[in-house]
XYZ file of C-alpha atoms in Angstrom:
484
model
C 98.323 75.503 115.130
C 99.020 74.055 111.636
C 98.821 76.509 108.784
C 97.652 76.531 105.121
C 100.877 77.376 103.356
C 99.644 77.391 99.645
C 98.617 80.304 97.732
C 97.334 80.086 94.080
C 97.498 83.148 92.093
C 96.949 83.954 88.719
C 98.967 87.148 87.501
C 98.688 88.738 84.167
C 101.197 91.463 82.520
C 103.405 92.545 80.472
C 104.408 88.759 79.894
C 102.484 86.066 81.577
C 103.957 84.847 84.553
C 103.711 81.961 86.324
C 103.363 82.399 89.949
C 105.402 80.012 93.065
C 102.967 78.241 95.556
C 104.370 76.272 98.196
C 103.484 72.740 99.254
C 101.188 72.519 102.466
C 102.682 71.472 104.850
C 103.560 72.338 108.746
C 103.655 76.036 110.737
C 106.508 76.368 108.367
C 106.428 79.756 106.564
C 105.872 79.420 102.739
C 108.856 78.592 100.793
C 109.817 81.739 98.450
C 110.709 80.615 94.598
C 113.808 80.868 92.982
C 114.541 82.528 89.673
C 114.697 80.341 86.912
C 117.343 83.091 85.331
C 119.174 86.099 86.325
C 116.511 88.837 86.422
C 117.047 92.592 84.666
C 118.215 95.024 87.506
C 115.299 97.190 88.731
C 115.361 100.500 90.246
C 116.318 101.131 94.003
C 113.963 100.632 96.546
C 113.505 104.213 99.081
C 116.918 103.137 101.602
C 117.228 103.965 104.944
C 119.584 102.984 107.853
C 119.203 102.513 111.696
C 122.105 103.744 114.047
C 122.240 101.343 116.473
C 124.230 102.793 119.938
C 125.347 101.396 123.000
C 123.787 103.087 126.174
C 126.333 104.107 128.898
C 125.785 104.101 132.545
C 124.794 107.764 133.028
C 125.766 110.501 136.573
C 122.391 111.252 137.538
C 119.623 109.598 135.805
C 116.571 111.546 136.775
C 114.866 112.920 133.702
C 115.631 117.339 133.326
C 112.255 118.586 133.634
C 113.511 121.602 132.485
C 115.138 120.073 128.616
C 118.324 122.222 129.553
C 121.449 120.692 129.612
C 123.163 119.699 133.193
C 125.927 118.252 134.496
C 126.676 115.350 136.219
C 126.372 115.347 140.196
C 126.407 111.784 141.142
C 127.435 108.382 140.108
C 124.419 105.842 139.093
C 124.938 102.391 138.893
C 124.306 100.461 134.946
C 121.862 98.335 136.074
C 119.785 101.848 137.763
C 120.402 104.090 135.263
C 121.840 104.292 131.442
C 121.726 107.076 128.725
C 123.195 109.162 126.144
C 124.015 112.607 126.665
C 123.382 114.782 124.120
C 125.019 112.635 120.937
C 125.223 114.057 117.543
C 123.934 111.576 114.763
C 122.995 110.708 111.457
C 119.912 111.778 110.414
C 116.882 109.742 111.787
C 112.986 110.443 112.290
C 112.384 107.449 114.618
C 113.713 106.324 117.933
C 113.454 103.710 120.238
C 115.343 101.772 122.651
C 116.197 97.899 122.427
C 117.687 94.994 124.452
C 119.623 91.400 124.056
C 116.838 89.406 125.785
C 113.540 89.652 124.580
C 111.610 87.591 127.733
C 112.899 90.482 129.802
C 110.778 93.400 130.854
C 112.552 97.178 131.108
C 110.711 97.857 134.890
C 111.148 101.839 134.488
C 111.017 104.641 132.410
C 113.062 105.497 129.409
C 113.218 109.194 128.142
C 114.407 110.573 125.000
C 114.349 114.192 123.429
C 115.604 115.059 119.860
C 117.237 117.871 117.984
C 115.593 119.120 115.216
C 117.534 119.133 111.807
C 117.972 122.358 110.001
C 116.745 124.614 113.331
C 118.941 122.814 116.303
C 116.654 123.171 118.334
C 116.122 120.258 120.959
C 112.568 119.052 121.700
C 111.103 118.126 125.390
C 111.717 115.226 127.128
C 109.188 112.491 125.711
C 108.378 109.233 127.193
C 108.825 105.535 125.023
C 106.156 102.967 125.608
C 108.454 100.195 127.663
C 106.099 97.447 128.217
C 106.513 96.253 124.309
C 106.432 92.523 124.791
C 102.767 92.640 123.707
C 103.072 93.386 120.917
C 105.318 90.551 119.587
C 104.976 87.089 117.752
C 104.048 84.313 120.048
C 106.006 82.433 122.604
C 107.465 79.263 120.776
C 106.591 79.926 117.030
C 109.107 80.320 114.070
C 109.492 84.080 114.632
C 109.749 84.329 118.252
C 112.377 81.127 118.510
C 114.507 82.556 115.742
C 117.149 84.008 117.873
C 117.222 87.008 116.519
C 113.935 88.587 118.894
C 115.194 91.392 120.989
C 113.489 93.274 123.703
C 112.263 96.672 122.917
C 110.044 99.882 123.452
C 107.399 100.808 121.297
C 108.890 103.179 118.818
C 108.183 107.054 118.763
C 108.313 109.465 115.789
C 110.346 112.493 116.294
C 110.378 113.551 112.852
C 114.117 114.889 111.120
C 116.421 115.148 113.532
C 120.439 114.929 113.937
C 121.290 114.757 117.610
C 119.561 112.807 120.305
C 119.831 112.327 124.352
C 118.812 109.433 126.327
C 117.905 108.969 129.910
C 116.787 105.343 131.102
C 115.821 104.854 134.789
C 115.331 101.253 136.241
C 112.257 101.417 138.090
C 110.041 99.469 140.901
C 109.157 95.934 139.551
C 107.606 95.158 142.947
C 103.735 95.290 141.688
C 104.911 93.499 138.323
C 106.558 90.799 139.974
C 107.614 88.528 143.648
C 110.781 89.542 143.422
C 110.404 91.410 145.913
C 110.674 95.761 146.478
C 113.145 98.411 145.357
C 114.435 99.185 141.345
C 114.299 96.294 138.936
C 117.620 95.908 137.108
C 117.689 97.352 133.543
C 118.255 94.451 131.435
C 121.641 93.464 129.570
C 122.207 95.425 126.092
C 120.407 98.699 126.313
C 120.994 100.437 122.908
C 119.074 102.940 121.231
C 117.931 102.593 117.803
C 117.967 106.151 115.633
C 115.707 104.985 112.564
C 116.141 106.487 108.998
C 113.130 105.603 106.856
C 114.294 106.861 103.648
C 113.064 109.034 101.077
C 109.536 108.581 99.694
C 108.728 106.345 96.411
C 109.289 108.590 93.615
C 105.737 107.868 92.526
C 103.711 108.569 96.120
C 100.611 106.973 95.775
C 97.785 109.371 96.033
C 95.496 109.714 99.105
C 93.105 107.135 99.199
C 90.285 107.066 101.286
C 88.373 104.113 102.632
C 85.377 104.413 100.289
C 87.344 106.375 97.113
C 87.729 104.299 93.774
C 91.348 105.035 92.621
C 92.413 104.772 88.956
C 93.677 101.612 89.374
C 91.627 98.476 88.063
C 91.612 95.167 89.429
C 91.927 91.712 87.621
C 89.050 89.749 86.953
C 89.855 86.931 89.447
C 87.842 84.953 92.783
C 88.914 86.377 96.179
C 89.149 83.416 98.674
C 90.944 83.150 101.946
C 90.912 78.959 101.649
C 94.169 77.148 100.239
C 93.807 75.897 96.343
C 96.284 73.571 94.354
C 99.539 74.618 93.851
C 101.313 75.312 90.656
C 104.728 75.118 90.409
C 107.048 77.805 88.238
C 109.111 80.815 88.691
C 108.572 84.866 89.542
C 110.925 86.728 87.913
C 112.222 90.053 88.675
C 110.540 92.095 86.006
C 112.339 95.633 84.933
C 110.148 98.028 87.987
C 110.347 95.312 90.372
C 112.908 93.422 92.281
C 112.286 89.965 93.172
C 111.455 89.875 96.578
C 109.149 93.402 95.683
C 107.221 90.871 92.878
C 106.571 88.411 94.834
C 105.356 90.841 97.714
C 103.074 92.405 95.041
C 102.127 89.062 92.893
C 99.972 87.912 95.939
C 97.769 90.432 95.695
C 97.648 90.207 91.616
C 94.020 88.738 92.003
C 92.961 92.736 93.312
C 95.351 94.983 91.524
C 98.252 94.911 88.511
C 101.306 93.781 89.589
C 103.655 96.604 90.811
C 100.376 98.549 91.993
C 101.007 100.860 94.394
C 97.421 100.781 95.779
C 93.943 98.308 95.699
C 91.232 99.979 94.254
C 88.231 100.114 96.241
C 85.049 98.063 95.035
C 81.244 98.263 95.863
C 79.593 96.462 98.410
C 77.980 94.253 95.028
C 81.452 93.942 93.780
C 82.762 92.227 96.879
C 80.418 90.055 97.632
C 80.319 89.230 93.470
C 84.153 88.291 94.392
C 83.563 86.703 97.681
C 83.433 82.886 98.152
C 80.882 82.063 100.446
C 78.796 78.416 100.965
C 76.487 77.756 98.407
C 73.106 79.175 98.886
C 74.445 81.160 102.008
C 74.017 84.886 101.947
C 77.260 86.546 102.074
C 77.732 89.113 104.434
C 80.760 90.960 102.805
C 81.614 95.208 103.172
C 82.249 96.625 100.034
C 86.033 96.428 99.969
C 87.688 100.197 100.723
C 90.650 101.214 99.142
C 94.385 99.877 100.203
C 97.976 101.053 99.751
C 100.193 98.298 99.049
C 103.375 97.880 100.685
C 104.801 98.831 97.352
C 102.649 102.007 97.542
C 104.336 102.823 101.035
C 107.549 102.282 99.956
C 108.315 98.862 102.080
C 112.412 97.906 101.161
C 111.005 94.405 100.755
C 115.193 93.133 101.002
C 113.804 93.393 104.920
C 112.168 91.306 105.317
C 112.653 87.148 105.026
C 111.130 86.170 101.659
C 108.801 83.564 102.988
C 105.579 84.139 103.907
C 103.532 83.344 107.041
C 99.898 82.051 107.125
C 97.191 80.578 109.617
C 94.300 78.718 109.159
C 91.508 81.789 109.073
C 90.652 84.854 110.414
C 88.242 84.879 113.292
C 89.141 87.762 114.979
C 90.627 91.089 114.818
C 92.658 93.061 117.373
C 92.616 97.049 117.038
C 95.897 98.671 118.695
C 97.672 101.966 118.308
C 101.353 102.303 117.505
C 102.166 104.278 120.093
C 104.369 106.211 117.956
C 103.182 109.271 118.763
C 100.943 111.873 117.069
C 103.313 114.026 115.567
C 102.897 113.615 112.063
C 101.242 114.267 108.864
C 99.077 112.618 107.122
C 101.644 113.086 103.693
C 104.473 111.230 106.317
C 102.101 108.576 106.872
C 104.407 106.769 104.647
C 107.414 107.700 106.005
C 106.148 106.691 109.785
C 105.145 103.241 108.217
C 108.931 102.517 106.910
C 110.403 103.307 110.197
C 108.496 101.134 112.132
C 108.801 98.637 109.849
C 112.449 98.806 109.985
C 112.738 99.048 113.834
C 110.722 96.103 113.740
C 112.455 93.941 111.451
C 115.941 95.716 112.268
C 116.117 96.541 115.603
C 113.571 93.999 117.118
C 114.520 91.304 115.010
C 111.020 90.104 113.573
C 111.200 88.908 110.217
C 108.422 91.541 108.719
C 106.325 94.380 109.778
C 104.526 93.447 112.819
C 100.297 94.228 112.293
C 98.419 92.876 109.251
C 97.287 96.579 108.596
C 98.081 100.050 109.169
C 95.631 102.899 109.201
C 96.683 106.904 109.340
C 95.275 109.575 111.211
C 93.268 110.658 108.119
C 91.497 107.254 107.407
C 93.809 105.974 104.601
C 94.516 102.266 105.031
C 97.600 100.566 104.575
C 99.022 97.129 104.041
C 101.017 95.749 106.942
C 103.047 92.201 106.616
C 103.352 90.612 103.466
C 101.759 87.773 102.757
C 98.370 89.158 100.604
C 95.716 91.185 101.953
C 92.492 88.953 101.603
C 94.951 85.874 103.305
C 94.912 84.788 106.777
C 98.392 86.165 106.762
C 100.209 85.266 110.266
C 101.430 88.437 112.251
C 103.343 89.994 115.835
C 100.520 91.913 117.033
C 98.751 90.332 120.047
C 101.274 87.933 122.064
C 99.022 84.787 122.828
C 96.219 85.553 120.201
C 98.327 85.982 116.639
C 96.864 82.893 115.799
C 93.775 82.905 113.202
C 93.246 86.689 113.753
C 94.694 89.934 112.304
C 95.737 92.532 113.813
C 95.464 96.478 112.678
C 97.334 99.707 114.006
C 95.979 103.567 114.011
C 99.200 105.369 113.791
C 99.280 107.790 116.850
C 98.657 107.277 120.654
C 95.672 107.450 122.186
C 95.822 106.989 125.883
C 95.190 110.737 126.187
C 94.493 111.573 122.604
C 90.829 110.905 120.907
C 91.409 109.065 117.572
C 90.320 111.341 114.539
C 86.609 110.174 113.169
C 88.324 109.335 110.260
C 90.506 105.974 111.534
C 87.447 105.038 113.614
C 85.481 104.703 110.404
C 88.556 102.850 108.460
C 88.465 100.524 111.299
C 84.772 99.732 110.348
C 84.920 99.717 106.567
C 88.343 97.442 106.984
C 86.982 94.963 109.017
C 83.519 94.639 107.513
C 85.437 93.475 104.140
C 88.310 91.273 105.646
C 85.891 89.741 108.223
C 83.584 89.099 105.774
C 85.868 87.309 103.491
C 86.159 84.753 106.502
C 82.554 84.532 107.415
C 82.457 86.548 110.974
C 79.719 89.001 112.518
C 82.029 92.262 113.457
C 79.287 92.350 116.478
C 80.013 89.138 117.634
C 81.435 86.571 119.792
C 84.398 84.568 119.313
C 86.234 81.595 121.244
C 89.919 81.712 121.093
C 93.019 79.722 122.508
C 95.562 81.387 124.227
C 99.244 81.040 123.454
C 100.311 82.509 126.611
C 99.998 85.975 127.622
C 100.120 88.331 130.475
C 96.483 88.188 130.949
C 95.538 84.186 129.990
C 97.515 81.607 130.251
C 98.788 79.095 127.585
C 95.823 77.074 126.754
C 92.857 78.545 128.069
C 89.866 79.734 125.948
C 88.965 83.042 125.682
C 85.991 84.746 124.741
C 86.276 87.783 123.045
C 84.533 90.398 120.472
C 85.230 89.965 117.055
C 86.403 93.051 116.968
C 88.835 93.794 120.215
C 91.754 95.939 121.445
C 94.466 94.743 122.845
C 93.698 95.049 125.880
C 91.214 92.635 125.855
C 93.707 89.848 125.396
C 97.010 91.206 127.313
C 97.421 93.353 130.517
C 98.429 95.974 128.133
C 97.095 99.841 128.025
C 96.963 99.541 124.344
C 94.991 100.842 122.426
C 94.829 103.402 124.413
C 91.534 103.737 126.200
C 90.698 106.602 124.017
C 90.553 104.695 121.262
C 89.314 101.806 123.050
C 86.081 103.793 123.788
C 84.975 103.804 120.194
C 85.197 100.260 119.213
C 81.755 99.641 120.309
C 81.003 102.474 117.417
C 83.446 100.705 114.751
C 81.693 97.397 115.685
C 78.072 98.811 114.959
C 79.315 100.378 111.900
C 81.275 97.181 110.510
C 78.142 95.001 110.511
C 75.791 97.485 108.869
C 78.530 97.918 105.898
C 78.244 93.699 105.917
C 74.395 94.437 105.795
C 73.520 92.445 108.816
């Protein structure tokens, strides 16, 4: 699918600035500007670090029910079974478990439990999400050809910890595949991934919910998700912002000051005042709910690659959960956000945060891959159906789990803005084209809801069917915030 690649953006502060665009072109991503002179140095972005280790063939691989430490009693072959017993580490707060080829499937289980820094004591046994490969860019784009694409588990928060132990057990691949009966082979490269995601921004944004006005004011500029001319010029750094953090932040400068750490929320009158819609056509437009910006969340945008990503609209979106687990606060929310980002980009080798948006257990919304939050910003959420949708994650798992009241209604108030912007009806239909999935294959058309899970477009478990349940609710919701 060929993508609008230009971006026109006016920014005002401090000095004026003249923004980058990028000539249209191809699928290409968007060129990223050079500076037209060495910029002032600006303050450290929150670090972190990923410990990447190498998983050994393990003597007995079945899973301790008890979390007590035993000893070996018999020898397991690499391809049946592979682990880590009991390894002290670096400090991390998110784990997962990655592979060298990223068409391969890990047919089994993998298992990991966690020591707790400052008490030592070790958590139970907890299960990582292995069938991941839905959740990834599609088959043949940019991303996904890059090379760099690994194979991996959905990643789990474990929260501070300094020692971890691993058990991964190959499994039977009979009802996934012809290959026949009996364990699957693990694939080539197992290594666990111990994420660090830094400290928080030393400004944390404050809490902002979906319908709050923050403090922060927005430019007077036209929201539109279509292409315009492009200027040319140069972004440079300015003395709060590196480079690549400015131009993360400048494509949003039509919504909120450059550097802003969140987008203020506007009335239902205000968006649609800001909307473009066809002349004499009502528009149909939620009143826009408040956003942290990546800035806001503390994104290392040196992550990432500096070009950005687009596709041609946004006709649909796809609702998942991260999987991650449900083990956090609502204050690490932030925290949660930079780990997966950094498994993503560091471990699974994507080039940015995978989902479009990010939502928290208490309702605050964030912003996912870079690229401009009212853009039809190309993401790794839904393998076969990336393509001219977006994709958003409630942090947590809910297979088991009901989603807190609070996402459910982000969900709504989310997509009744950014659908709007585009022109869709949150309660209805859509056709789309499938890349290639595990449920359609390349090719075929698809008809879905405008507002799906995962499920709906990959043999996949996500969202959770919890979750799942109360799209039907976030659907109804959506279109009465777009006054329909």
């Amino acid at each position: 699918m060929r993508a609008l690649l230009a971006t026109s953006i006016g920014v005002t502060c401090a000095a004026a600035l003249t923004l980058p665009l990028a000539v249209p072109g191809s699928a290409a991503p968007t060129p990223a500007p050079a500076t037209a002179a060495r910029a002032p140095a600006a303050p450290a972005e929150p670090q972190g670090s990923t410990q990447s280790l190498r998983l050994r063939p393990l003597a007995d691989a079945e899973p301790r029910a008890s979390g007590d430490p035993t000893g070996p009693t018999s020898q397991s072959s690499p391809t049946e079974g592979q682990g880590l017993l009991q390894r002290d580490s670096h400090r991390f707060s998110l784990v997962g478990v990655v592979w060298d080829d990223a068409d391969a499937e890990l047919h089994g289980t993998v298992q990991v439990r966690t020591r707790a820094t400052g008490t030592g004591r070790w958590s139970g046994w907890q299960d990582l999400e292995t069938h991941n490969t839905d959740h990834a860019a599609d088959s043949g784009s940019a991303e996904r050809e890059s090379g760099a694409v690994r194979g991996s588990t959905a990643p789990l928060w474990v929260g501070d910890s300094d020692g971890v132990d691993v058990r991964v057990r190959a499994g039977d691949a009979s009802s996934r595949s012809r290959s026949g009966t009996g364990a699957a082979p693990l694939p080539a490269g197992l290594r666990v991934e111990l994420v660090d995601p830094g400290d928080d921004p030393q400004e944390q944004p404050e809490s902002v919910t979906p319908d709050g006005v923050t403090p922060a004011t927005a430019t007077s500029a036209t929201v539109t998700p279509v292409s315009t001319s492009p200027r040319p010029g140069a972004l440079p750094a300015s003395a709060t912002l590196g480079l690549a953090a400015a131009e993360s932040s400048a494509v949003n400068a039509d919504l909120a000051p450059l550097g802003a750490t969140r987008i203020p929320a506007l009335s239902k009158a205000e968006s649609e005042e800001q909307a473009v819609v066809a002349a004499s056509a009502k528009p149909y437009v939620g009143p826009r709910p408040g956003i942290v910006t990546r800035k806001g969340w503390g994104a290392d945008e040196s992550l990432r690659e500096r070009t950005f990503a687009y596709t041609s609209t946004v006709k649909a979106a796809f609702v998942h959960h991260s999987a991650t687990g449900n083990n956090y606060t609502c204050a690490q929310a932030p925290s949660v956000l930079r780990g997966i980002y950094r498994y993503h980009v560091k471990s699974s080798g994507w080039r940015d945060f995978g989902y479009n948006f990010a939502i928290d257990k208490c309702g605050t919304i964030y912003e996912g891959r870079a690229g401009g939050v009212t853009k039809a910003v190309l993401g790794a959420h839904t393998l076969g159906f990336n393509t001219n949708t977006m994709g958003i994650a409630v942090l947590g798992s809910f297979g088991s789990t009901n989603p807190p009241a609070a996402a459910v209604d982000a969900i709504a108030k989310l997509t009744a803005w950014k659908l709007g912007l585009f022109g869709r009806n949150p309660k209805g239909k859509v056709t789309l084209v499938s890349g290639g999935s595990g449920k359609y294959a390349k090719g075929v058309s698809v008809k879905l809801n405008v507002i799906s899970g995962h499920r709906d477009g990959f043999a996949t478990e996500c969202p959770g069917i919890r979750l799942y349940n109360k799209l039907g609710a976030a659907r109804t919701t959506s279109a009465k915030l777009q006054g329909r």
